[in-house]
Amino acid sequence: MIPNQSIQQFKADFFKAMAHPMRIRILEVLSDGDKNVNEIQSILGSEGSAVSQQLSVLRSKNVVTGIKEGTSVIYSLRDPLIKELLAVAKQIFDNHLVDAISLLEVIRRE
């Protein structure tokens, strides 16, 4: 595989791993600090099996890591830049929202 294709494939796989609302929310929760499944489940108000399933996807794609502590596994972001990536995604969303609101205001005036 050509080096650029390898990077592009990595990016595609990385974004696929993040392409689920619960996985994004889990990453947002982990952006605030390391947590075990029960803590994540409690914050999300979701079933443990659903959280575990999404954590498994994130682990398999090396987006999060898990370290066993006693009977629990403590999850963390594999790379702290993920927190910044999520912040940039929110800024992009906010920019789109501002554009949509501006367009609605123009339509209302017409």
PDB file of C-alpha atoms in Angstrom:
ATOM      1  CA  MET A   1       0.000   0.000   0.000  1.00  0.00           C
ATOM      2  CA  ILE A   2       1.291   3.497  -0.856  1.00  0.00           C
ATOM      3  CA  PRO A   3       2.097   5.538   2.311  1.00  0.00           C
ATOM      4  CA  ASN A   4      -0.649   8.116   1.650  1.00  0.00           C
ATOM      5  CA  GLN A   5      -3.151   5.290   1.197  1.00  0.00           C
ATOM      6  CA  SER A   6      -2.063   3.846   4.551  1.00  0.00           C
ATOM      7  CA  ILE A   7      -2.684   7.183   6.250  1.00  0.00           C
ATOM      8  CA  GLN A   8      -6.017   7.559   4.476  1.00  0.00           C
ATOM      9  CA  GLN A   9      -7.034   4.051   5.518  1.00  0.00           C
ATOM     10  CA  PHE A  10      -6.039   4.778   9.115  1.00  0.00           C
ATOM     11  CA  LYS A  11      -8.152   7.955   9.052  1.00  0.00           C
ATOM     12  CA  ALA A  12     -11.118   6.125   7.547  1.00  0.00           C
ATOM     13  CA  ASP A  13     -10.907   3.350  10.169  1.00  0.00           C
ATOM     14  CA  PHE A  14     -10.452   5.901  12.953  1.00  0.00           C
ATOM     15  CA  PHE A  15     -13.543   7.875  11.930  1.00  0.00           C
ATOM     16  CA  LYS A  16     -15.557   4.665  11.466  1.00  0.00           C
ATOM     17  CA  ALA A  17     -14.700   3.761  15.060  1.00  0.00           C
ATOM     18  CA  MET A  18     -16.122   7.099  16.158  1.00  0.00           C
ATOM     19  CA  ALA A  19     -19.174   6.914  13.871  1.00  0.00           C
ATOM     20  CA  HIS A  20     -21.776   6.134  16.524  1.00  0.00           C
ATOM     21  CA  PRO A  21     -23.498   8.586  18.886  1.00  0.00           C
ATOM     22  CA  MET A  22     -22.839   6.469  21.983  1.00  0.00           C
ATOM     23  CA  ARG A  23     -19.164   6.055  21.098  1.00  0.00           C
ATOM     24  CA  ILE A  24     -18.841   9.824  20.697  1.00  0.00           C
ATOM     25  CA  ARG A  25     -20.538  10.316  24.070  1.00  0.00           C
ATOM     26  CA  ILE A  26     -18.208   7.754  25.683  1.00  0.00           C
ATOM     27  CA  LEU A  27     -15.219   9.654  24.279  1.00  0.00           C
ATOM     28  CA  GLU A  28     -16.632  12.909  25.648  1.00  0.00           C
ATOM     29  CA  VAL A  29     -17.021  11.289  29.074  1.00  0.00           C
ATOM     30  CA  LEU A  30     -13.461   9.926  28.942  1.00  0.00           C
ATOM     31  CA  SER A  31     -12.242  13.391  27.939  1.00  0.00           C
ATOM     32  CA  ASP A  32     -13.062  14.399  31.510  1.00  0.00           C
ATOM     33  CA  GLY A  33     -10.943  11.581  32.955  1.00  0.00           C
ATOM     34  CA  ASP A  34     -10.491   7.830  33.161  1.00  0.00           C
ATOM     35  CA  LYS A  35     -13.560   5.795  34.127  1.00  0.00           C
ATOM     36  CA  ASN A  36     -14.739   2.211  34.525  1.00  0.00           C
ATOM     37  CA  VAL A  37     -17.773   0.756  32.743  1.00  0.00           C
ATOM     38  CA  ASN A  38     -20.102   1.358  35.700  1.00  0.00           C
ATOM     39  CA  GLU A  39     -19.112   5.036  35.895  1.00  0.00           C
ATOM     40  CA  ILE A  40     -19.596   5.493  32.145  1.00  0.00           C
ATOM     41  CA  GLN A  41     -22.912   3.633  32.283  1.00  0.00           C
ATOM     42  CA  SER A  42     -24.115   5.834  35.142  1.00  0.00           C
ATOM     43  CA  ILE A  43     -23.153   9.071  33.365  1.00  0.00           C
ATOM     44  CA  LEU A  44     -24.776   7.970  30.100  1.00  0.00           C
ATOM     45  CA  GLY A  45     -27.829   6.434  31.747  1.00  0.00           C
ATOM     46  CA  SER A  46     -27.401   3.407  29.524  1.00  0.00           C
ATOM     47  CA  GLU A  47     -27.214  -0.362  29.933  1.00  0.00           C
ATOM     48  CA  GLY A  48     -23.838  -1.806  30.798  1.00  0.00           C
ATOM     49  CA  SER A  49     -23.985  -4.257  27.887  1.00  0.00           C
ATOM     50  CA  ALA A  50     -24.477  -1.418  25.373  1.00  0.00           C
ATOM     51  CA  VAL A  51     -21.614   0.574  26.900  1.00  0.00           C
ATOM     52  CA  SER A  52     -19.360  -2.495  26.974  1.00  0.00           C
ATOM     53  CA  GLN A  53     -20.149  -3.251  23.344  1.00  0.00           C
ATOM     54  CA  GLN A  54     -19.229   0.286  22.244  1.00  0.00           C
ATOM     55  CA  LEU A  55     -16.092   0.289  24.398  1.00  0.00           C
ATOM     56  CA  SER A  56     -15.085  -2.958  22.709  1.00  0.00           C
ATOM     57  CA  VAL A  57     -15.309  -1.278  19.290  1.00  0.00           C
ATOM     58  CA  LEU A  58     -13.279   1.698  20.522  1.00  0.00           C
ATOM     59  CA  ARG A  59     -10.648  -0.612  22.028  1.00  0.00           C
ATOM     60  CA  SER A  60     -10.388  -2.751  18.894  1.00  0.00           C
ATOM     61  CA  LYS A  61      -9.664   0.382  16.857  1.00  0.00           C
ATOM     62  CA  ASN A  62      -7.125   1.645  19.437  1.00  0.00           C
ATOM     63  CA  VAL A  63      -9.165   4.765  20.257  1.00  0.00           C
ATOM     64  CA  VAL A  64      -9.369   3.910  23.978  1.00  0.00           C
ATOM     65  CA  THR A  65      -7.277   1.744  26.254  1.00  0.00           C
ATOM     66  CA  GLY A  66      -8.335  -0.344  29.209  1.00  0.00           C
ATOM     67  CA  ILE A  67      -6.224  -1.245  32.223  1.00  0.00           C
ATOM     68  CA  LYS A  68      -7.415  -3.878  34.685  1.00  0.00           C
ATOM     69  CA  GLU A  69      -7.551  -2.689  38.292  1.00  0.00           C
ATOM     70  CA  GLY A  70      -8.824  -5.409  40.594  1.00  0.00           C
ATOM     71  CA  THR A  71     -12.147  -6.546  39.169  1.00  0.00           C
ATOM     72  CA  SER A  72     -12.643  -3.392  37.065  1.00  0.00           C
ATOM     73  CA  VAL A  73     -11.194  -2.149  33.819  1.00  0.00           C
ATOM     74  CA  ILE A  74     -10.346   1.554  33.780  1.00  0.00           C
ATOM     75  CA  TYR A  75     -10.799   3.113  30.356  1.00  0.00           C
ATOM     76  CA  SER A  76      -8.977   6.147  29.017  1.00  0.00           C
ATOM     77  CA  LEU A  77      -8.441   7.949  25.727  1.00  0.00           C
ATOM     78  CA  ARG A  78      -5.497   6.451  23.894  1.00  0.00           C
ATOM     79  CA  ASP A  79      -4.458   9.888  22.671  1.00  0.00           C
ATOM     80  CA  PRO A  80      -5.318  13.144  24.470  1.00  0.00           C
ATOM     81  CA  LEU A  81      -5.708  14.839  21.066  1.00  0.00           C
ATOM     82  CA  ILE A  82      -9.069  13.056  20.753  1.00  0.00           C
ATOM     83  CA  LYS A  83     -10.396  15.602  23.266  1.00  0.00           C
ATOM     84  CA  GLU A  84      -9.269  18.411  20.948  1.00  0.00           C
ATOM     85  CA  LEU A  85     -10.762  16.628  17.928  1.00  0.00           C
ATOM     86  CA  LEU A  86     -14.137  16.468  19.683  1.00  0.00           C
ATOM     87  CA  ALA A  87     -13.882  20.185  20.546  1.00  0.00           C
ATOM     88  CA  VAL A  88     -13.121  21.046  16.905  1.00  0.00           C
ATOM     89  CA  ALA A  89     -16.079  18.916  15.756  1.00  0.00           C
ATOM     90  CA  LYS A  90     -18.314  20.875  18.141  1.00  0.00           C
ATOM     91  CA  GLN A  91     -16.974  24.165  16.774  1.00  0.00           C
ATOM     92  CA  ILE A  92     -17.743  22.999  13.231  1.00  0.00           C
ATOM     93  CA  PHE A  93     -21.261  22.055  14.350  1.00  0.00           C
ATOM     94  CA  ASP A  94     -21.686  25.450  16.024  1.00  0.00           C
ATOM     95  CA  ASN A  95     -20.519  27.198  12.831  1.00  0.00           C
ATOM     96  CA  HIS A  96     -23.069  25.262  10.788  1.00  0.00           C
ATOM     97  CA  LEU A  97     -25.746  26.110  13.328  1.00  0.00           C
ATOM     98  CA  VAL A  98     -24.888  29.814  13.144  1.00  0.00           C
ATOM     99  CA  ASP A  99     -25.052  29.653   9.327  1.00  0.00           C
ATOM    100  CA  ALA A 100     -28.445  27.911   9.473  1.00  0.00           C
ATOM    101  CA  ILE A 101     -29.820  30.492  11.928  1.00  0.00           C
ATOM    102  CA  SER A 102     -28.554  33.329   9.736  1.00  0.00           C
ATOM    103  CA  LEU A 103     -30.219  31.763   6.701  1.00  0.00           C
ATOM    104  CA  LEU A 104     -33.505  31.401   8.602  1.00  0.00           C
ATOM    105  CA  GLU A 105     -33.361  35.070   9.588  1.00  0.00           C
ATOM    106  CA  VAL A 106     -32.854  36.080   5.943  1.00  0.00           C
ATOM    107  CA  ILE A 107     -35.794  33.882   4.899  1.00  0.00           C
ATOM    108  CA  ARG A 108     -38.022  35.411   7.588  1.00  0.00           C
ATOM    109  CA  ARG A 109     -37.249  38.939   6.398  1.00  0.00           C
ATOM    110  CA  GLU A 110     -38.166  38.101   2.795  1.00  0.00           C
TER     111      GLU A 110
END
